[in-house]
mmCIF file of C-alpha atoms and ligand atoms in Angstrom:
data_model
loop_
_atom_site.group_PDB
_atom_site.id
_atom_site.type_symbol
_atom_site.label_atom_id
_atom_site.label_comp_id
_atom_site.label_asym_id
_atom_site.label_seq_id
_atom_site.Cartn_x
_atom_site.Cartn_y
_atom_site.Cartn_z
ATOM 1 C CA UNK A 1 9.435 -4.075 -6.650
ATOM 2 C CA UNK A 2 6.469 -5.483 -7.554
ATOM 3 C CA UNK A 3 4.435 -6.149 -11.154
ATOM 4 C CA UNK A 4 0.887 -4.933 -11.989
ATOM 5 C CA UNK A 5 -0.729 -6.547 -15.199
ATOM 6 C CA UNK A 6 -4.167 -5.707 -16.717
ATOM 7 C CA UNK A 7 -6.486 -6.934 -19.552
ATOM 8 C CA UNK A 8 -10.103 -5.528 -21.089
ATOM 9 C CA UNK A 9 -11.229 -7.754 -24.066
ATOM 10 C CA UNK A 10 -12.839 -10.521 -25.585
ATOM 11 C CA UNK A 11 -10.994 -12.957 -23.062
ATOM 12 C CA UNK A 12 -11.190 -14.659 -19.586
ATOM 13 C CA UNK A 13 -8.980 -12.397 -18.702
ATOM 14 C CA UNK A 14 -7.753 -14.895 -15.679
ATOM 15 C CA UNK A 15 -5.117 -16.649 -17.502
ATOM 16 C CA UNK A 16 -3.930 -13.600 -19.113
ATOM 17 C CA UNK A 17 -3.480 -12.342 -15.914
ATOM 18 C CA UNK A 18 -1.797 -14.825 -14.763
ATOM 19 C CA UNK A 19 0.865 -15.253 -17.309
ATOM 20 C CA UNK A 20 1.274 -11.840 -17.063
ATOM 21 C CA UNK A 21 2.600 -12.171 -13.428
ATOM 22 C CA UNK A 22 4.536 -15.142 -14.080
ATOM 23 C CA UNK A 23 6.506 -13.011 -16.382
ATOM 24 C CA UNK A 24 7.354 -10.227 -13.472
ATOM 25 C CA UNK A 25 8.040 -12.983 -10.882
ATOM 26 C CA UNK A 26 11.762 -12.180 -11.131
ATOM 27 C CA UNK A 27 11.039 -8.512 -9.860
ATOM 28 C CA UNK A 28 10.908 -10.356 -6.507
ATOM 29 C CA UNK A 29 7.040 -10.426 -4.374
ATOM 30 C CA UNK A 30 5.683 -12.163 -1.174
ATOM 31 C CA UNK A 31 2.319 -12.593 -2.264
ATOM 32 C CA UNK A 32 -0.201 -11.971 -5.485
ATOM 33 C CA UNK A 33 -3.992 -11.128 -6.625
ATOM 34 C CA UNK A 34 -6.175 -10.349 -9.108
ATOM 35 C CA UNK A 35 -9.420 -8.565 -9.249
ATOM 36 C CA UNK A 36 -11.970 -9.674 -12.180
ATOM 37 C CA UNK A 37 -15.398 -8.225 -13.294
ATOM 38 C CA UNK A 38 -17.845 -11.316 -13.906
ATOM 39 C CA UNK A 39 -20.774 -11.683 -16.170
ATOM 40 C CA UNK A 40 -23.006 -10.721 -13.596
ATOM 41 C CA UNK A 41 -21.019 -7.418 -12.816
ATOM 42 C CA UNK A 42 -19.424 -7.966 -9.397
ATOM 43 C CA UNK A 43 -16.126 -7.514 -8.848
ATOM 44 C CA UNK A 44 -14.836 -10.591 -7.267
ATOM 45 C CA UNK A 45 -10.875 -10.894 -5.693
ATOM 46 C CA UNK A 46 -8.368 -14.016 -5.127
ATOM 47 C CA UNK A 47 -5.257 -13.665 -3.249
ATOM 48 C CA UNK A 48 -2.701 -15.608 -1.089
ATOM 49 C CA UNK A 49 0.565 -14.687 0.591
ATOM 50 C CA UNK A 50 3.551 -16.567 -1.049
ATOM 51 C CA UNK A 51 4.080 -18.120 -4.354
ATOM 52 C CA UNK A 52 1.884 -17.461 -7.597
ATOM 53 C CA UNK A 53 1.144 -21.299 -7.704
ATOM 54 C CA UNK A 54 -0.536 -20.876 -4.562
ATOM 55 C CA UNK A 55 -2.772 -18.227 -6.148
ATOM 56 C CA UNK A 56 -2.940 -20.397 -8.963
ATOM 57 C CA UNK A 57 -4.575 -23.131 -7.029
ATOM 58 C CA UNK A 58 -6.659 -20.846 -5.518
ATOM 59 C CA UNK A 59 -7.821 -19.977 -8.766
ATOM 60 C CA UNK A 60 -8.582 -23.499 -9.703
ATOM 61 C CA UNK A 61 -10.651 -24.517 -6.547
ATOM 62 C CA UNK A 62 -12.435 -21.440 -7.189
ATOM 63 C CA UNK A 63 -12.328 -20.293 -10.702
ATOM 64 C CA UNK A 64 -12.732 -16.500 -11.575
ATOM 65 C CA UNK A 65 -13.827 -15.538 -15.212
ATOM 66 C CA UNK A 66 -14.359 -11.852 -17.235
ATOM 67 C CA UNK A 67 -13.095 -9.674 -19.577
ATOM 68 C CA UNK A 68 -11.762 -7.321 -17.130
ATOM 69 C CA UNK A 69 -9.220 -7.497 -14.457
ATOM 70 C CA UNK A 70 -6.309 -6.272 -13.261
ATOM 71 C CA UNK A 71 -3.288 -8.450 -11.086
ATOM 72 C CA UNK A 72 -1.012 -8.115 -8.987
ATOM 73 C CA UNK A 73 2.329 -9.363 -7.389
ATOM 74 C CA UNK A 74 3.618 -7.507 -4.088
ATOM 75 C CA UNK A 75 6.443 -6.548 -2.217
ATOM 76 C CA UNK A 76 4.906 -5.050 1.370
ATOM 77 C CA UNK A 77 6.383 -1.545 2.224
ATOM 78 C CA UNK A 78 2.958 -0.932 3.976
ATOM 79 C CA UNK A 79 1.621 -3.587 6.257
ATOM 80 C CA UNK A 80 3.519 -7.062 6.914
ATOM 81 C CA UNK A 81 3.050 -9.663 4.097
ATOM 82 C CA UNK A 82 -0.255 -11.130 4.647
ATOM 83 C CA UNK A 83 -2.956 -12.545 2.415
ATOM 84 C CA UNK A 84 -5.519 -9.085 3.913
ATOM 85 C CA UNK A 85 -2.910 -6.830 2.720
ATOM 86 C CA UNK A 86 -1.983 -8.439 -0.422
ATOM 87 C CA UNK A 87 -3.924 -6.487 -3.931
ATOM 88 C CA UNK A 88 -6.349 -6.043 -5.324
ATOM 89 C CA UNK A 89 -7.811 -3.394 -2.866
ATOM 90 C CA UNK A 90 -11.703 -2.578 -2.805
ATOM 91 C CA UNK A 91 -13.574 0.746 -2.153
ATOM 92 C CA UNK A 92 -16.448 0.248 0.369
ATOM 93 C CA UNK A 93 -18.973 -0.678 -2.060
ATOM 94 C CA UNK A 94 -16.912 -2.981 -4.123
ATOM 95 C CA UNK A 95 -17.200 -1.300 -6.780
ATOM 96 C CA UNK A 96 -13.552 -0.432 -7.396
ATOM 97 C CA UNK A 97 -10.335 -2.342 -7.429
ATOM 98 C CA UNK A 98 -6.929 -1.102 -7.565
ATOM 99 C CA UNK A 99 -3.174 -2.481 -7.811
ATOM 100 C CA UNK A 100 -0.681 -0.301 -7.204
ATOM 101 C CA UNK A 101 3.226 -0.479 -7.148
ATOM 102 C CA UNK A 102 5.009 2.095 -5.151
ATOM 103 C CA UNK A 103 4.457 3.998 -1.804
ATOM 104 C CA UNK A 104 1.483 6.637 -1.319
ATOM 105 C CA UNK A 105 3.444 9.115 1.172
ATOM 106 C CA UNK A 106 0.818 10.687 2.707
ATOM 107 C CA UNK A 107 -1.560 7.447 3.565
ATOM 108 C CA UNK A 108 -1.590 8.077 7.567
ATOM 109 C CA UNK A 109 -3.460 11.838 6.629
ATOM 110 C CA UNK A 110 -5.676 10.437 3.919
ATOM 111 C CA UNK A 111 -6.589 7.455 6.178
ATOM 112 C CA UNK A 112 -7.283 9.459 9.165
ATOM 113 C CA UNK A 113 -9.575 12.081 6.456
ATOM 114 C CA UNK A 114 -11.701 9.097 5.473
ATOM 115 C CA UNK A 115 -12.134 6.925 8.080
ATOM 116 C CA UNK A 116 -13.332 10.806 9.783
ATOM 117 C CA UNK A 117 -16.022 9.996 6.831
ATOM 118 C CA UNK A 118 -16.882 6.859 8.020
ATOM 119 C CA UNK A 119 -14.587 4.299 5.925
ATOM 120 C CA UNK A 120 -14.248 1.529 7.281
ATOM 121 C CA UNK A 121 -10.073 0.515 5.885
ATOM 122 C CA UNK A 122 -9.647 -3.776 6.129
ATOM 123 C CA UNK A 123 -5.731 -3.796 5.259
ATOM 124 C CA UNK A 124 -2.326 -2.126 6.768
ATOM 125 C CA UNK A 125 -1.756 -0.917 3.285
ATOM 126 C CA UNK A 126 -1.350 2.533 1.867
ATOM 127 C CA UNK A 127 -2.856 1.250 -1.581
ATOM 128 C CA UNK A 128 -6.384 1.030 0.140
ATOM 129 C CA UNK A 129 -7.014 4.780 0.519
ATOM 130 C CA UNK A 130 -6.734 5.008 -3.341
ATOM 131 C CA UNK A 131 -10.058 2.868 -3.840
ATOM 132 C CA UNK A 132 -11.701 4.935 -0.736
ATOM 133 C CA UNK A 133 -10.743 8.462 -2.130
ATOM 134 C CA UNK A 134 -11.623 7.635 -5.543
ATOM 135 C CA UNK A 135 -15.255 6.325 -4.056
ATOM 136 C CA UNK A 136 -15.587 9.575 -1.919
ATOM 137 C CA UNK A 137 -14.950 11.786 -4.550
ATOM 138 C CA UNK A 138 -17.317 9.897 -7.093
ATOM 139 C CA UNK A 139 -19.674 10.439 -3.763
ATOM 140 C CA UNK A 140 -18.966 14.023 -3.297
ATOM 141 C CA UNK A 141 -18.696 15.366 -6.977
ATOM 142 C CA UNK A 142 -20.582 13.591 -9.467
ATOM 143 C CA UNK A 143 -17.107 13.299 -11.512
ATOM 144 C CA UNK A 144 -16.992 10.576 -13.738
ATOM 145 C CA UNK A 145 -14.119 7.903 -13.079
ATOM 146 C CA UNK A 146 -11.452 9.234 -14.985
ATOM 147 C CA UNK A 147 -12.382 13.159 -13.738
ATOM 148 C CA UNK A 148 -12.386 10.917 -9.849
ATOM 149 C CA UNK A 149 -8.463 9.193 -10.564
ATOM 150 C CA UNK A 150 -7.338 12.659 -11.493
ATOM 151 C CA UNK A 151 -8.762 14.264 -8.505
ATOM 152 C CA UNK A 152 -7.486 11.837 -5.980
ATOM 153 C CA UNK A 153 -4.180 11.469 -7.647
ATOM 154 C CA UNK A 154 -3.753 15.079 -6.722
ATOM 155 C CA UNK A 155 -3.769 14.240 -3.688
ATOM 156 C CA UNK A 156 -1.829 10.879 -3.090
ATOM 157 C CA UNK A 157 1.870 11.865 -2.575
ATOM 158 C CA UNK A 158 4.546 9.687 -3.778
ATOM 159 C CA UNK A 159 6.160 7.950 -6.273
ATOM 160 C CA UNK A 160 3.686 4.941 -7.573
ATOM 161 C CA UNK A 161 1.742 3.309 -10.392
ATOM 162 C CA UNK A 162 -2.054 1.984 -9.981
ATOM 163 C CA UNK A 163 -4.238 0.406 -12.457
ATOM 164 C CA UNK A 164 -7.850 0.613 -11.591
ATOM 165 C CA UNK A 165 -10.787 -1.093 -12.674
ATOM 166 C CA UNK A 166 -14.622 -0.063 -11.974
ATOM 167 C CA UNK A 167 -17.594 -2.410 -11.757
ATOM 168 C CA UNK A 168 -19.233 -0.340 -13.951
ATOM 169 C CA UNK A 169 -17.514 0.330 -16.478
ATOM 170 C CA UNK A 170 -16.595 -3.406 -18.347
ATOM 171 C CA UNK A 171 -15.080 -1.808 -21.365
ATOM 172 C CA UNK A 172 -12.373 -0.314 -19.591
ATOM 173 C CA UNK A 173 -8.745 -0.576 -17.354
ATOM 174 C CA UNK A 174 -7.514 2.834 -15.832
ATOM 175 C CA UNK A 175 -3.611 3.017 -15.597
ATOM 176 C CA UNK A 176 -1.584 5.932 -13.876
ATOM 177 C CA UNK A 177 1.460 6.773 -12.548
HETATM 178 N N1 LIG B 201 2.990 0.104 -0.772
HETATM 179 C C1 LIG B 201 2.148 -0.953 -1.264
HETATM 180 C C2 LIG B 201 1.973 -2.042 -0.227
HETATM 181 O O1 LIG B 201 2.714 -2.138 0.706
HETATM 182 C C3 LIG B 201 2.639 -1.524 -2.591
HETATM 183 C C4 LIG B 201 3.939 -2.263 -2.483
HETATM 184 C C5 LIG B 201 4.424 -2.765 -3.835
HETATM 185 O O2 LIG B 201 4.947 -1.948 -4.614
HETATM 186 O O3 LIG B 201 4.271 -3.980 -4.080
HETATM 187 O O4 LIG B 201 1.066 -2.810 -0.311
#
């Protein structure tokens, strides 16, 4: 089992995030992330395999700060523990980020459909197609975000929870199961 946290607000929402894993760190993980959307509007990603401090001191060579993010702690089902497969997953245009806890059943299909599209997938995971079909239907439709999640989590079999954050929208932190 592993723990997803998220925070929109008036914060860095960095430390948040952090504590936030620290408190799930019982559940048991072999590596964590978080995704954060800067002042500048990028979506930028830290993770490493193993212990939350290590992330932590990631964090302080390289400090992250925004009032959105979402992180994550792990426990691979999909993909061996690595710091590549460890969450926050991107779309292709880094534009979205997602954490997810759970297993997407039918990733091999939904892989194989995209990539067919020309996605280009970085990670083992089954998490990543949930960034790539959320981007392709935003491509395809002209959905808005929440009208996308829906649409793709039609689709994703399984038993999971995600929570999703878009570059472009600051003000807000998708969560689904
Ligand atoms: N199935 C996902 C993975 O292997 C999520 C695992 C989890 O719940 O931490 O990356």
């Amino acid at each position: 089992m592993c723990g997803i946290v998220g925070y929109v607000g008036p914060k860095n929402a960095v430390p948040l995030l952090i504590e936030g894993l620290k408190r799930l760190e019982y559940r048991g993980y072999d590596s964590a992330g978080v995704a954060v959307r800067g002042a500048d509007g990028k979506l930028r990603v830290r993770k490493r395999l193993g212990r939350l401090s290590n992330l932590e001191e990631a964090l302080e060579a390289s400090p992250l700060s925004g009032g959105l993010g979402i992180g994550h702690t792990r426990w691979a089902t999909h993909g061996e523990p690595s710091e590549v497969n460890s969450h926050p997953h991107l779309d292709g245009s880094g534009r979205i980020a997602v954490v997810h806890n759970g297993i997407i059943e039918n990733d091999s299909e939904l892989r194989a459909e995209l990539q067919a599209k020309g996605h280009v997938f970085l990670s083992q995971t089954d998490t990543e197609v949930i960034p790539h079909l959320i981007e392709e239907i935003l491509k395809e439709s002209g959905k808005t975000p929440a009208e996308a999640i829906r649409e793709a989590l039609k689709r994703a079999k399984g038993a999971y929870a995600l929570g999703i954050v878009f570059r472009d929208q600051p003000d807000v932190l998708y969560a689904a199961r």
